[in-house]
Short mmCIF file of C-alpha atoms in Angstrom, two decimals:
data_model
loop_
_atom_site.label_atom_id
_atom_site.label_comp_id
_atom_site.label_asym_id
_atom_site.label_seq_id
_atom_site.Cartn_x
_atom_site.Cartn_y
_atom_site.Cartn_z
CA MET A 1 -23.11 17.02 -23.65
CA ASN A 2 -20.31 19.61 -23.64
CA TRP A 3 -21.49 21.51 -20.61
CA ALA A 4 -22.65 20.25 -17.29
CA SER A 5 -26.24 20.65 -16.21
CA LYS A 6 -27.81 20.56 -12.80
CA GLN A 7 -30.60 18.19 -13.77
CA ASP A 8 -30.54 14.79 -12.12
CA LEU A 9 -28.34 15.94 -9.23
CA SER A 10 -29.37 14.55 -5.86
CA ALA A 11 -30.33 16.78 -2.97
CA GLU A 12 -27.06 15.79 -1.29
CA THR A 13 -24.98 16.96 -4.26
CA THR A 14 -27.04 20.12 -4.73
CA GLN A 15 -26.62 21.00 -1.05
CA TRP A 16 -22.89 20.25 -1.22
CA LEU A 17 -22.46 22.52 -4.25
CA ILE A 18 -24.34 25.39 -2.61
CA ALA A 19 -22.45 24.96 0.68
CA LYS A 20 -19.13 25.11 -1.18
CA GLY A 21 -20.14 28.22 -3.13
CA TYR A 22 -20.51 26.62 -6.56
CA SER A 23 -23.15 27.67 -9.07
CA LEU A 24 -25.81 25.17 -10.04
CA GLY A 25 -25.98 26.95 -13.39
CA ASN A 26 -22.36 26.20 -14.33
CA LEU A 27 -20.93 23.05 -12.82
CA ASN A 28 -17.55 23.78 -14.43
CA GLN A 29 -17.26 27.14 -12.65
CA PRO A 30 -13.79 27.61 -11.16
CA GLY A 31 -13.64 28.46 -7.47
CA GLU A 32 -10.72 29.11 -5.16
CA ASN A 33 -7.38 28.54 -6.93
CA GLY A 34 -9.38 27.67 -10.04
CA ASP A 35 -10.65 24.44 -8.49
CA THR A 36 -13.87 23.22 -10.08
CA ALA A 37 -16.54 21.47 -8.01
CA LEU A 38 -15.18 18.16 -9.32
CA MET A 39 -11.71 18.98 -7.99
CA LYS A 40 -13.05 20.14 -4.63
CA ALA A 41 -15.25 17.05 -4.20
CA THR A 42 -12.33 14.84 -5.18
CA ARG A 43 -10.02 16.61 -2.73
CA GLU A 44 -12.61 16.04 0.01
CA GLY A 45 -13.18 12.42 -1.02
CA VAL A 46 -16.93 12.83 -1.58
CA TYR A 47 -17.52 9.90 -3.95
CA VAL A 48 -21.27 10.48 -4.48
CA VAL A 49 -20.75 14.10 -5.52
CA VAL A 50 -17.83 13.22 -7.81
CA ARG A 51 -19.84 10.48 -9.52
CA GLU A 52 -22.89 12.72 -9.99
CA LEU A 53 -20.79 15.58 -11.39
CA ILE A 54 -19.18 13.19 -13.88
CA ASN A 55 -22.60 11.83 -14.85
CA ALA A 56 -23.84 15.41 -15.29
CA GLY A 57 -21.12 15.95 -17.89
CA VAL A 58 -18.57 18.16 -16.16
CA ASP A 59 -15.22 18.65 -17.86
CA ILE A 60 -13.17 15.90 -16.19
CA ASN A 61 -9.95 17.30 -17.64
CA ALA A 62 -10.47 20.84 -16.35
CA ARG A 63 -7.31 22.21 -14.74
CA ASN A 64 -6.96 24.66 -11.89
CA SER A 65 -4.57 27.60 -11.48
CA ASP A 66 -1.68 25.17 -10.91
CA ARG A 67 -2.78 23.19 -13.99
CA ASN A 68 -3.69 20.13 -11.91
CA ASN A 69 -6.77 18.08 -12.78
CA ALA A 70 -9.03 16.19 -10.36
CA LEU A 71 -6.84 13.07 -10.52
CA TRP A 72 -4.10 14.98 -8.67
CA PHE A 73 -6.41 15.49 -5.69
CA ALA A 74 -7.55 11.86 -5.72
CA CYS A 75 -3.91 10.74 -5.59
CA PHE A 76 -3.00 13.36 -2.99
CA GLY A 77 -5.77 12.15 -0.68
CA ASN A 78 -5.19 8.43 -1.32
CA HIS A 79 -8.81 8.20 -2.50
CA TYR A 80 -8.43 4.89 -4.37
CA ASP A 81 -12.12 4.67 -5.23
CA LEU A 82 -11.94 8.11 -6.84
CA ILE A 83 -8.69 7.33 -8.65
CA ASN A 84 -10.39 4.29 -10.17
CA LEU A 85 -13.55 6.25 -11.01
CA LEU A 86 -11.65 9.09 -12.70
CA LEU A 87 -9.43 6.71 -14.66
CA ALA A 88 -12.52 4.73 -15.74
CA VAL A 89 -13.90 7.87 -17.40
CA ASN A 90 -10.57 8.54 -19.12
CA ILE A 91 -9.28 11.52 -17.19
CA ASN A 92 -5.89 12.57 -18.55
CA ILE A 93 -3.45 10.46 -16.51
CA ASN A 94 -0.54 12.24 -18.23
CA ASN A 95 -1.66 15.78 -17.36
CA GLN A 96 1.37 17.91 -16.48
CA ASN A 97 0.91 20.75 -14.02
CA ASP A 98 2.73 24.09 -14.08
CA ASN A 99 5.91 22.34 -12.86
CA GLY A 100 5.57 19.66 -15.50
CA ALA A 101 4.72 17.10 -12.82
CA THR A 102 2.30 14.25 -13.47
CA VAL A 103 0.32 12.34 -10.85
CA LEU A 104 2.81 9.47 -11.21
CA MET A 105 5.71 11.83 -10.48
CA TYR A 106 3.85 13.18 -7.46
CA ALA A 107 2.98 9.70 -6.14
CA ALA A 108 6.59 8.55 -6.62
CA SER A 109 7.96 11.60 -4.81
CA ALA A 110 5.52 11.13 -1.92
CA GLY A 111 6.33 7.43 -1.58
CA LYS A 112 2.74 6.43 -2.27
CA ILE A 113 3.39 2.80 -3.20
CA GLU A 114 -0.25 1.77 -3.67
CA VAL A 115 -1.07 4.88 -5.71
CA VAL A 116 1.95 4.25 -7.95
CA LYS A 117 0.85 0.63 -8.47
CA LEU A 118 -2.71 1.70 -9.28
CA LEU A 119 -1.60 4.38 -11.75
CA LEU A 120 0.73 1.96 -13.51
CA GLN A 121 -2.23 -0.34 -14.24
CA HIS A 122 -3.50 2.46 -16.52
CA HIS A 123 -0.28 2.81 -18.53
CA PRO A 124 0.86 6.39 -17.88
CA ASN A 125 3.66 7.77 -20.02
CA LEU A 126 6.81 6.91 -18.05
CA ASN A 127 8.98 9.11 -20.26
CA LEU A 128 7.35 12.46 -19.53
CA LYS A 129 9.71 14.92 -17.86
CA SER A 130 9.10 17.71 -15.39
CA LEU A 131 10.36 21.23 -16.06
CA ASP A 132 13.52 20.19 -14.18
CA ASP A 133 14.01 17.36 -16.72
CA TYR A 134 13.15 14.52 -14.32
CA LYS A 135 11.03 11.45 -15.06
CA ALA A 136 8.76 9.74 -12.52
CA ILE A 137 11.49 7.20 -11.70
CA ASP A 138 13.82 10.07 -10.75
CA PHE A 139 11.30 11.17 -8.13
CA ALA A 140 11.15 7.76 -6.37
CA SER A 141 11.40 8.58 -2.68
CA ASN A 142 11.88 5.05 -1.42
CA VAL A 143 13.35 1.77 -2.60
CA GLU A 144 9.95 0.10 -3.12
CA VAL A 145 8.70 2.88 -5.43
CA LEU A 146 12.02 2.80 -7.28
CA ARG A 147 11.76 -0.97 -7.77
CA ILE A 148 8.16 -0.75 -9.00
CA LEU A 149 9.03 1.99 -11.49
CA GLN A 150 12.18 0.15 -12.67
CA ASN A 151 10.07 -2.95 -13.35
CA ALA A 152 7.42 -0.89 -15.14
CA THR A 153 10.08 0.78 -17.28
CA LYS A 154 11.61 -2.60 -18.20
CA SER A 155 8.26 -4.13 -19.15
CA ASN A 156 7.40 -0.95 -21.08
CA ILE A 157 10.55 -1.36 -23.22
CA GLY A 158 10.15 -5.10 -23.76
#
């Protein structure tokens, strides 16, 4: 299914969508800042809604006005269950936003050790560069993140 449909959505999800101003007729409809319902639910950490939207066939790789996908918001909010769910349905882990940043670059810059470790389990491209020509390892904001990324880079080469 290329477009999302409202059938099989629970009352909880339907009510959430209406309360947030999203159309039941187009579950990929962009809202504020271009955020789709999937992005908004991910930002808010509402697992049930995220899962139902994915099952309804929403575009998991939709990007907002900043060119971030839902995975960005899962990482931002430390929503590990949602990070795992989105990665399990093959969301683009290497999506680059309008600054060229990936979720791995963001997590490294924010010192999110557990998020970095989780993302690395899904083999992101460690060689992507931001618009400023920096890789994820260059964004490491603490020694632990730096060490983890150095080890990942070494094992990636070998």
